[in-house]
PDB file of C-alpha atoms in Angstrom:
ATOM      1  CA  MET A   1      -0.045  -0.052   0.205  1.00  0.00           C
ATOM      2  CA  ASP A   2       2.909   2.409   0.778  1.00  0.00           C
ATOM      3  CA  LEU A   3       4.159   1.816  -2.960  1.00  0.00           C
ATOM      4  CA  GLN A   4       0.779   2.620  -4.230  1.00  0.00           C
ATOM      5  CA  PHE A   5       0.756   5.957  -2.333  1.00  0.00           C
ATOM      6  CA  VAL A   6       4.085   6.828  -3.627  1.00  0.00           C
ATOM      7  CA  ALA A   7       2.941   6.053  -7.156  1.00  0.00           C
ATOM      8  CA  SER A   8      -0.227   8.003  -6.778  1.00  0.00           C
ATOM      9  CA  GLY A   9       1.974  11.119  -5.351  1.00  0.00           C
ATOM     10  CA  PHE A  10       4.006  10.500  -8.354  1.00  0.00           C
ATOM     11  CA  ALA A  11       1.200  10.510 -10.721  1.00  0.00           C
ATOM     12  CA  VAL A  12      -0.440  13.671  -9.448  1.00  0.00           C
ATOM     13  CA  GLY A  13       2.860  15.456  -9.060  1.00  0.00           C
ATOM     14  CA  LEU A  14       3.331  14.478 -12.814  1.00  0.00           C
ATOM     15  CA  LEU A  15       0.209  16.053 -13.879  1.00  0.00           C
ATOM     16  CA  VAL A  16       0.477  19.054 -11.845  1.00  0.00           C
ATOM     17  CA  GLY A  17       3.839  19.768 -13.178  1.00  0.00           C
ATOM     18  CA  MET A  18       2.521  19.483 -16.551  1.00  0.00           C
ATOM     19  CA  THR A  19      -0.569  21.410 -16.367  1.00  0.00           C
ATOM     20  CA  GLY A  20      -0.089  23.750 -13.309  1.00  0.00           C
ATOM     21  CA  VAL A  21      -3.419  22.592 -11.772  1.00  0.00           C
ATOM     22  CA  GLY A  22      -5.323  19.541 -10.302  1.00  0.00           C
ATOM     23  CA  GLY A  23      -3.396  18.826  -7.351  1.00  0.00           C
ATOM     24  CA  GLY A  24      -6.284  18.934  -4.734  1.00  0.00           C
ATOM     25  CA  SER A  25      -8.876  18.012  -7.460  1.00  0.00           C
ATOM     26  CA  LEU A  26      -6.896  14.681  -8.221  1.00  0.00           C
ATOM     27  CA  MET A  27      -5.465  13.838  -4.676  1.00  0.00           C
ATOM     28  CA  THR A  28      -8.441  14.222  -2.465  1.00  0.00           C
ATOM     29  CA  PRO A  29     -10.804  12.003  -4.683  1.00  0.00           C
ATOM     30  CA  LEU A  30      -7.913   9.716  -5.313  1.00  0.00           C
ATOM     31  CA  LEU A  31      -7.346   8.953  -1.477  1.00  0.00           C
ATOM     32  CA  THR A  32     -11.131   8.579  -1.040  1.00  0.00           C
ATOM     33  CA  LEU A  33     -12.028   6.508  -4.020  1.00  0.00           C
ATOM     34  CA  LEU A  34      -9.045   4.378  -4.530  1.00  0.00           C
ATOM     35  CA  PHE A  35      -7.830   3.774  -1.335  1.00  0.00           C
ATOM     36  CA  GLY A  36     -10.782   4.216   0.855  1.00  0.00           C
ATOM     37  CA  VAL A  37      -9.395   7.095   3.059  1.00  0.00           C
ATOM     38  CA  THR A  38     -12.204   8.805   4.705  1.00  0.00           C
ATOM     39  CA  PRO A  39     -13.083  12.208   3.203  1.00  0.00           C
ATOM     40  CA  ALA A  40     -12.117  14.273   6.162  1.00  0.00           C
ATOM     41  CA  VAL A  41      -8.666  12.673   6.401  1.00  0.00           C
ATOM     42  CA  ALA A  42      -8.425  12.777   2.721  1.00  0.00           C
ATOM     43  CA  VAL A  43      -9.014  16.582   2.846  1.00  0.00           C
ATOM     44  CA  GLY A  44      -6.715  17.129   5.938  1.00  0.00           C
ATOM     45  CA  THR A  45      -3.825  15.263   4.550  1.00  0.00           C
ATOM     46  CA  ASP A  46      -4.089  16.874   1.099  1.00  0.00           C
ATOM     47  CA  LEU A  47      -4.178  20.354   2.656  1.00  0.00           C
ATOM     48  CA  ALA A  48      -0.881  19.736   4.269  1.00  0.00           C
ATOM     49  CA  PHE A  49       0.513  18.262   1.228  1.00  0.00           C
ATOM     50  CA  ALA A  50      -0.333  21.279  -0.622  1.00  0.00           C
ATOM     51  CA  SER A  51       1.071  23.455   1.878  1.00  0.00           C
ATOM     52  CA  VAL A  52       4.644  21.776   1.508  1.00  0.00           C
ATOM     53  CA  THR A  53       4.823  21.376  -2.216  1.00  0.00           C
ATOM     54  CA  LYS A  54       3.273  25.102  -2.703  1.00  0.00           C
ATOM     55  CA  GLY A  55       5.801  26.351  -0.397  1.00  0.00           C
ATOM     56  CA  VAL A  56       8.664  24.981  -2.635  1.00  0.00           C
ATOM     57  CA  GLY A  57       7.017  26.478  -5.598  1.00  0.00           C
ATOM     58  CA  THR A  58       6.650  30.026  -3.989  1.00  0.00           C
ATOM     59  CA  PHE A  59      10.348  30.007  -3.356  1.00  0.00           C
ATOM     60  CA  THR A  60      11.076  29.268  -7.100  1.00  0.00           C
ATOM     61  CA  HIS A  61       8.532  31.968  -8.297  1.00  0.00           C
ATOM     62  CA  ARG A  62       9.931  34.382  -5.828  1.00  0.00           C
ATOM     63  CA  LEU A  63      13.380  33.987  -7.304  1.00  0.00           C
ATOM     64  CA  ARG A  64      12.052  34.738 -10.520  1.00  0.00           C
ATOM     65  CA  GLY A  65      10.181  37.651  -9.494  1.00  0.00           C
ATOM     66  CA  THR A  66       6.655  36.453 -10.681  1.00  0.00           C
ATOM     67  CA  VAL A  67       4.790  37.027  -7.546  1.00  0.00           C
ATOM     68  CA  HIS A  68       2.597  40.067  -6.958  1.00  0.00           C
ATOM     69  CA  TRP A  69       2.612  40.391  -3.344  1.00  0.00           C
ATOM     70  CA  ASP A  70       0.127  43.294  -3.402  1.00  0.00           C
ATOM     71  CA  ILE A  71      -2.430  40.756  -4.710  1.00  0.00           C
ATOM     72  CA  VAL A  72      -1.311  38.097  -2.508  1.00  0.00           C
ATOM     73  CA  ARG A  73      -1.989  40.267   0.615  1.00  0.00           C
ATOM     74  CA  ARG A  74      -5.391  41.013  -0.480  1.00  0.00           C
ATOM     75  CA  LEU A  75      -6.287  37.442  -1.154  1.00  0.00           C
ATOM     76  CA  CYS A  76      -4.936  36.488   2.159  1.00  0.00           C
ATOM     77  CA  ILE A  77      -6.965  39.346   3.940  1.00  0.00           C
ATOM     78  CA  GLY A  78     -10.106  37.302   2.740  1.00  0.00           C
ATOM     79  CA  ALA A  79      -8.965  33.876   2.765  1.00  0.00           C
ATOM     80  CA  LEU A  80      -7.093  33.227   5.891  1.00  0.00           C
ATOM     81  CA  PRO A  81     -10.005  34.500   8.432  1.00  0.00           C
ATOM     82  CA  ALA A  82     -12.341  32.505   6.151  1.00  0.00           C
ATOM     83  CA  ALA A  83     -10.068  29.248   6.575  1.00  0.00           C
ATOM     84  CA  LEU A  84     -10.219  29.911  10.278  1.00  0.00           C
ATOM     85  CA  LEU A  85     -14.074  30.373  10.635  1.00  0.00           C
ATOM     86  CA  ALA A  86     -14.535  27.060   8.276  1.00  0.00           C
ATOM     87  CA  SER A  87     -12.162  25.180  10.539  1.00  0.00           C
ATOM     88  CA  ILE A  88     -14.093  26.208  13.517  1.00  0.00           C
ATOM     89  CA  GLY A  89     -17.373  25.312  11.720  1.00  0.00           C
ATOM     90  CA  LEU A  90     -16.180  21.963  11.097  1.00  0.00           C
ATOM     91  CA  LYS A  91     -15.056  21.346  14.506  1.00  0.00           C
ATOM     92  CA  TYR A  92     -18.593  22.619  15.971  1.00  0.00           C
ATOM     93  CA  PHE A  93     -20.559  20.382  13.239  1.00  0.00           C
ATOM     94  CA  GLY A  94     -18.106  17.555  13.424  1.00  0.00           C
ATOM     95  CA  THR A  95     -16.618  15.515  10.421  1.00  0.00           C
ATOM     96  CA  LEU A  96     -16.712  11.877  11.468  1.00  0.00           C
ATOM     97  CA  SER A  97     -20.167  10.753  11.143  1.00  0.00           C
ATOM     98  CA  LYS A  98     -21.310   9.107   7.924  1.00  0.00           C
ATOM     99  CA  GLU A  99     -23.881  11.860   6.933  1.00  0.00           C
ATOM    100  CA  LYS A 100     -21.432  14.639   7.507  1.00  0.00           C
ATOM    101  CA  GLY A 101     -18.690  12.693   5.525  1.00  0.00           C
ATOM    102  CA  GLN A 102     -21.167  12.626   2.651  1.00  0.00           C
ATOM    103  CA  ILE A 103     -21.586  16.353   2.842  1.00  0.00           C
ATOM    104  CA  ILE A 104     -17.669  16.695   2.666  1.00  0.00           C
ATOM    105  CA  ARG A 105     -17.988  14.229  -0.405  1.00  0.00           C
ATOM    106  CA  TYR A 106     -20.435  16.322  -2.175  1.00  0.00           C
ATOM    107  CA  SER A 107     -18.500  19.514  -1.410  1.00  0.00           C
ATOM    108  CA  ILE A 108     -15.527  17.871  -3.149  1.00  0.00           C
ATOM    109  CA  ALA A 109     -17.550  16.749  -6.205  1.00  0.00           C
ATOM    110  CA  GLY A 110     -18.949  20.356  -6.518  1.00  0.00           C
ATOM    111  CA  SER A 111     -15.391  21.903  -6.233  1.00  0.00           C
ATOM    112  CA  VAL A 112     -14.198  19.329  -8.823  1.00  0.00           C
ATOM    113  CA  LEU A 113     -16.745  20.379 -11.242  1.00  0.00           C
ATOM    114  CA  LEU A 114     -15.868  24.163 -10.790  1.00  0.00           C
ATOM    115  CA  THR A 115     -12.395  23.289 -11.523  1.00  0.00           C
ATOM    116  CA  VAL A 116     -13.451  21.643 -14.811  1.00  0.00           C
ATOM    117  CA  THR A 117     -15.289  24.700 -15.685  1.00  0.00           C
ATOM    118  CA  ALA A 118     -12.157  26.901 -14.989  1.00  0.00           C
ATOM    119  CA  LEU A 119     -10.105  24.454 -17.124  1.00  0.00           C
ATOM    120  CA  LEU A 120     -12.493  24.505 -20.203  1.00  0.00           C
ATOM    121  CA  PHE A 121     -13.459  28.065 -20.087  1.00  0.00           C
ATOM    122  CA  LYS A 122     -10.313  29.965 -19.101  1.00  0.00           C
ATOM    123  CA  ARG A 123      -9.303  31.231 -22.511  1.00  0.00           C
ATOM    124  CA  LYS A 124     -12.845  32.234 -23.553  1.00  0.00           C
ATOM    125  CA  MET A 125     -13.253  34.071 -20.407  1.00  0.00           C
ATOM    126  CA  LEU A 126      -9.921  35.951 -20.961  1.00  0.00           C
ATOM    127  CA  ALA A 127     -10.856  36.734 -24.333  1.00  0.00           C
ATOM    128  CA  TRP A 128     -14.257  38.253 -23.249  1.00  0.00           C
ATOM    129  CA  ILE A 129     -12.571  40.377 -20.546  1.00  0.00           C
ATOM    130  CA  THR A 130     -10.012  41.666 -23.215  1.00  0.00           C
ATOM    131  CA  ALA A 131     -12.758  42.405 -25.683  1.00  0.00           C
ATOM    132  CA  HIS A 132     -14.595  44.400 -23.141  1.00  0.00           C
ATOM    133  CA  PRO A 133     -12.147  46.630 -21.123  1.00  0.00           C
ATOM    134  CA  GLU A 134     -14.934  48.828 -19.861  1.00  0.00           C
ATOM    135  CA  ARG A 135     -16.093  45.685 -17.723  1.00  0.00           C
ATOM    136  CA  GLN A 136     -12.842  45.625 -15.877  1.00  0.00           C
ATOM    137  CA  LEU A 137     -12.779  46.509 -12.238  1.00  0.00           C
ATOM    138  CA  GLN A 138     -10.689  49.273 -10.967  1.00  0.00           C
ATOM    139  CA  GLY A 139      -9.366  50.641  -7.810  1.00  0.00           C
ATOM    140  CA  GLY A 140     -11.383  49.955  -4.548  1.00  0.00           C
ATOM    141  CA  ALA A 141     -13.792  47.807  -6.454  1.00  0.00           C
ATOM    142  CA  LEU A 142     -10.989  45.480  -7.735  1.00  0.00           C
ATOM    143  CA  HIS A 143      -9.532  45.252  -4.109  1.00  0.00           C
ATOM    144  CA  ASN A 144     -12.665  44.265  -2.522  1.00  0.00           C
ATOM    145  CA  ALA A 145     -13.428  41.852  -5.204  1.00  0.00           C
ATOM    146  CA  THR A 146     -10.055  40.213  -4.645  1.00  0.00           C
ATOM    147  CA  ILE A 147     -10.727  40.067  -0.758  1.00  0.00           C
ATOM    148  CA  PHE A 148     -14.081  38.685  -1.466  1.00  0.00           C
ATOM    149  CA  THR A 149     -12.574  35.961  -3.877  1.00  0.00           C
ATOM    150  CA  GLY A 150     -10.039  35.079  -1.049  1.00  0.00           C
ATOM    151  CA  ALA A 151     -12.806  34.561   1.389  1.00  0.00           C
ATOM    152  CA  VAL A 152     -14.773  32.207  -0.783  1.00  0.00           C
ATOM    153  CA  LEU A 153     -11.685  30.283  -1.783  1.00  0.00           C
ATOM    154  CA  GLY A 154     -10.644  30.078   2.012  1.00  0.00           C
ATOM    155  CA  VAL A 155     -13.990  28.317   2.850  1.00  0.00           C
ATOM    156  CA  LEU A 156     -13.854  26.214  -0.274  1.00  0.00           C
ATOM    157  CA  VAL A 157     -10.429  24.943   0.411  1.00  0.00           C
ATOM    158  CA  THR A 158     -10.842  24.329   4.077  1.00  0.00           C
ATOM    159  CA  ILE A 159     -13.877  22.258   3.384  1.00  0.00           C
ATOM    160  CA  SER A 160     -12.638  20.332   0.207  1.00  0.00           C
ATOM    161  CA  SER A 161      -8.893  21.118  -0.209  1.00  0.00           C
ATOM    162  CA  ILE A 162      -9.934  21.867  -3.622  1.00  0.00           C
ATOM    163  CA  GLY A 163      -9.940  25.347  -5.288  1.00  0.00           C
ATOM    164  CA  ALA A 164      -6.660  26.947  -4.710  1.00  0.00           C
ATOM    165  CA  GLY A 165      -5.189  25.991  -8.056  1.00  0.00           C
ATOM    166  CA  ALA A 166      -7.467  26.246 -11.146  1.00  0.00           C
ATOM    167  CA  ILE A 167     -10.179  27.948  -9.621  1.00  0.00           C
ATOM    168  CA  GLY A 168      -7.839  30.635  -7.991  1.00  0.00           C
ATOM    169  CA  ALA A 169      -5.794  31.164 -11.107  1.00  0.00           C
ATOM    170  CA  THR A 170      -8.955  31.561 -13.294  1.00  0.00           C
ATOM    171  CA  VAL A 171     -10.197  34.194 -11.059  1.00  0.00           C
ATOM    172  CA  LEU A 172      -6.953  35.978 -11.101  1.00  0.00           C
ATOM    173  CA  VAL A 173      -7.040  36.022 -14.768  1.00  0.00           C
ATOM    174  CA  MET A 174     -10.433  37.440 -14.719  1.00  0.00           C
ATOM    175  CA  LEU A 175      -9.596  40.355 -12.306  1.00  0.00           C
ATOM    176  CA  TYR A 176      -5.945  40.844 -13.465  1.00  0.00           C
ATOM    177  CA  PRO A 177      -6.041  40.136 -17.362  1.00  0.00           C
ATOM    178  CA  ARG A 178      -2.720  41.828 -17.792  1.00  0.00           C
ATOM    179  CA  LEU A 179      -0.843  39.501 -15.670  1.00  0.00           C
ATOM    180  CA  THR A 180       1.567  36.980 -17.497  1.00  0.00           C
ATOM    181  CA  ALA A 181       0.859  33.295 -17.033  1.00  0.00           C
ATOM    182  CA  ALA A 182       3.820  32.906 -14.997  1.00  0.00           C
ATOM    183  CA  GLU A 183       2.649  35.918 -12.655  1.00  0.00           C
ATOM    184  CA  VAL A 184      -0.839  34.456 -12.369  1.00  0.00           C
ATOM    185  CA  ALA A 185       0.814  31.060 -11.385  1.00  0.00           C
ATOM    186  CA  GLY A 186       3.396  32.469  -9.093  1.00  0.00           C
ATOM    187  CA  THR A 187       0.739  34.748  -7.238  1.00  0.00           C
ATOM    188  CA  ASP A 188      -1.839  31.847  -7.113  1.00  0.00           C
ATOM    189  CA  ILE A 189       0.794  29.578  -5.609  1.00  0.00           C
ATOM    190  CA  ALA A 190       2.169  32.075  -3.062  1.00  0.00           C
ATOM    191  CA  TYR A 191      -1.223  33.033  -1.531  1.00  0.00           C
ATOM    192  CA  ALA A 192      -2.339  29.375  -1.375  1.00  0.00           C
ATOM    193  CA  VAL A 193       0.629  28.624   0.917  1.00  0.00           C
ATOM    194  CA  PRO A 194      -0.643  30.279   3.915  1.00  0.00           C
ATOM    195  CA  LEU A 195      -4.054  29.360   3.203  1.00  0.00           C
ATOM    196  CA  THR A 196      -3.486  25.608   2.898  1.00  0.00           C
ATOM    197  CA  ALA A 197      -1.239  25.931   6.030  1.00  0.00           C
ATOM    198  CA  ILE A 198      -3.808  27.595   8.240  1.00  0.00           C
ATOM    199  CA  ALA A 199      -6.554  25.074   6.536  1.00  0.00           C
ATOM    200  CA  ALA A 200      -4.197  22.071   7.419  1.00  0.00           C
ATOM    201  CA  VAL A 201      -3.672  23.292  11.032  1.00  0.00           C
ATOM    202  CA  GLY A 202      -7.246  23.496  11.387  1.00  0.00           C
ATOM    203  CA  HIS A 203      -7.641  19.718  10.348  1.00  0.00           C
ATOM    204  CA  TRP A 204      -4.723  18.807  12.434  1.00  0.00           C
ATOM    205  CA  TRP A 205      -6.903  20.272  15.463  1.00  0.00           C
ATOM    206  CA  LEU A 206      -9.674  18.163  14.151  1.00  0.00           C
ATOM    207  CA  GLY A 207      -7.329  15.103  13.958  1.00  0.00           C
ATOM    208  CA  SER A 208      -8.083  14.479  10.437  1.00  0.00           C
ATOM    209  CA  ILE A 209      -4.328  14.352   8.929  1.00  0.00           C
ATOM    210  CA  ASN A 210      -2.683  11.134   8.564  1.00  0.00           C
ATOM    211  CA  TRP A 211       1.286  12.114   8.734  1.00  0.00           C
ATOM    212  CA  THR A 212       2.459   8.668   7.645  1.00  0.00           C
ATOM    213  CA  LEU A 213       0.388   8.930   4.359  1.00  0.00           C
ATOM    214  CA  LEU A 214       1.551  12.555   4.201  1.00  0.00           C
ATOM    215  CA  VAL A 215       5.153  11.675   3.984  1.00  0.00           C
ATOM    216  CA  THR A 216       4.720   8.894   1.673  1.00  0.00           C
ATOM    217  CA  LEU A 217       2.803  11.016  -0.798  1.00  0.00           C
ATOM    218  CA  LEU A 218       5.595  13.725  -0.857  1.00  0.00           C
ATOM    219  CA  VAL A 219       8.273  10.961  -1.625  1.00  0.00           C
ATOM    220  CA  GLY A 220       6.466  10.330  -4.769  1.00  0.00           C
ATOM    221  CA  SER A 221       5.304  13.921  -5.657  1.00  0.00           C
ATOM    222  CA  VAL A 222       8.638  15.684  -5.486  1.00  0.00           C
ATOM    223  CA  PRO A 223      10.190  13.764  -8.391  1.00  0.00           C
ATOM    224  CA  GLY A 224       6.682  13.576 -10.230  1.00  0.00           C
ATOM    225  CA  ILE A 225       6.490  17.404 -10.190  1.00  0.00           C
ATOM    226  CA  THR A 226      10.076  17.720 -11.453  1.00  0.00           C
ATOM    227  CA  ILE A 227       9.683  15.482 -14.289  1.00  0.00           C
ATOM    228  CA  GLY A 228       6.359  16.888 -15.228  1.00  0.00           C
ATOM    229  CA  ALA A 229       7.677  20.343 -15.533  1.00  0.00           C
ATOM    230  CA  TYR A 230      10.284  19.215 -18.207  1.00  0.00           C
ATOM    231  CA  ALA A 231       7.462  17.093 -19.948  1.00  0.00           C
ATOM    232  CA  ALA A 232       5.330  20.157 -20.172  1.00  0.00           C
ATOM    233  CA  ARG A 233       7.243  21.436 -22.996  1.00  0.00           C
ATOM    234  CA  ALA A 234       6.835  18.412 -25.283  1.00  0.00           C
ATOM    235  CA  VAL A 235       2.880  17.782 -24.615  1.00  0.00           C
ATOM    236  CA  PRO A 236       0.369  20.260 -26.012  1.00  0.00           C
ATOM    237  CA  GLU A 237      -1.282  22.133 -23.181  1.00  0.00           C
ATOM    238  CA  ARG A 238      -5.012  21.893 -24.676  1.00  0.00           C
ATOM    239  CA  LEU A 239      -4.504  18.040 -24.855  1.00  0.00           C
ATOM    240  CA  LEU A 240      -3.269  17.839 -21.231  1.00  0.00           C
ATOM    241  CA  ARG A 241      -6.091  20.082 -20.009  1.00  0.00           C
ATOM    242  CA  GLY A 242      -8.696  18.147 -22.097  1.00  0.00           C
ATOM    243  CA  ILE A 243      -7.560  14.910 -20.345  1.00  0.00           C
ATOM    244  CA  LEU A 244      -7.546  16.333 -16.739  1.00  0.00           C
ATOM    245  CA  ALA A 245     -11.061  17.747 -17.423  1.00  0.00           C
ATOM    246  CA  VAL A 246     -12.421  14.381 -18.474  1.00  0.00           C
ATOM    247  CA  THR A 247     -10.706  12.729 -15.616  1.00  0.00           C
ATOM    248  CA  LEU A 248     -12.119  15.287 -12.985  1.00  0.00           C
ATOM    249  CA  VAL A 249     -15.611  14.818 -14.560  1.00  0.00           C
ATOM    250  CA  ALA A 250     -15.492  11.170 -14.151  1.00  0.00           C
ATOM    251  CA  VAL A 251     -14.158  11.717 -10.467  1.00  0.00           C
ATOM    252  CA  ALA A 252     -17.047  14.056  -9.583  1.00  0.00           C
ATOM    253  CA  VAL A 253     -19.730  11.707 -10.864  1.00  0.00           C
ATOM    254  CA  LYS A 254     -18.250   8.698  -8.903  1.00  0.00           C
ATOM    255  CA  LEU A 255     -17.991  10.771  -5.621  1.00  0.00           C
ATOM    256  CA  VAL A 256     -21.730  11.547  -6.092  1.00  0.00           C
ATOM    257  CA  TYR A 257     -23.154   8.369  -6.886  1.00  0.00           C
ATOM    258  CA  SER A 258     -20.657   5.987  -4.995  1.00  0.00           C
TER     259      SER A 258
END
């Protein structure tokens, strides 16, 4: 079973390295469906997994100068308190009963479908915003929208461990269409580090992190991410995102009807 976890970490790391998205969208459903990990433990372990891997990514992007720290700050103003409140909510309502576990499962499925939407329509949404510059938010409205987005993602990520990647990046593209792809990726990864870390601490408080599983997944994901980053140059992005979208739809359907 340990080797299977290593292989799963490698596979998810490979896809994330090639596509830049899909970590939480793949890892949490994979743990629940393939290995029978309870939804709460799958979410908590994946959040800790994400905080470590995204921390490494933030360091790299910081060296390259592709992080907009002012945007990161606004996202964190909304995301971090929301993550704390969501953790308290999970503690109050509990996460161990079958019924509440099913609620988490449904929230994961819904988040997966949101990620699919982000993957499939990202380019069209960017093209629409570019064609209608008068619709773009400016000044205080833009700042408030960024904070609100962070709050929504804070709740979503804490409950399901999904959303900080593809959904967060897509919202950044919509709010800040002039950012380069590297700047969107770097900024999205940077704000996700404290968010996933706080959410992970909340799940540690809830007792829903499997530390042995976490280490095993990291053993596989580190080389997977490295290889995937190199392979991304040879594989068409549209093909990769199409494969990932189909996979995520199948995962969401399985989560709802299993």
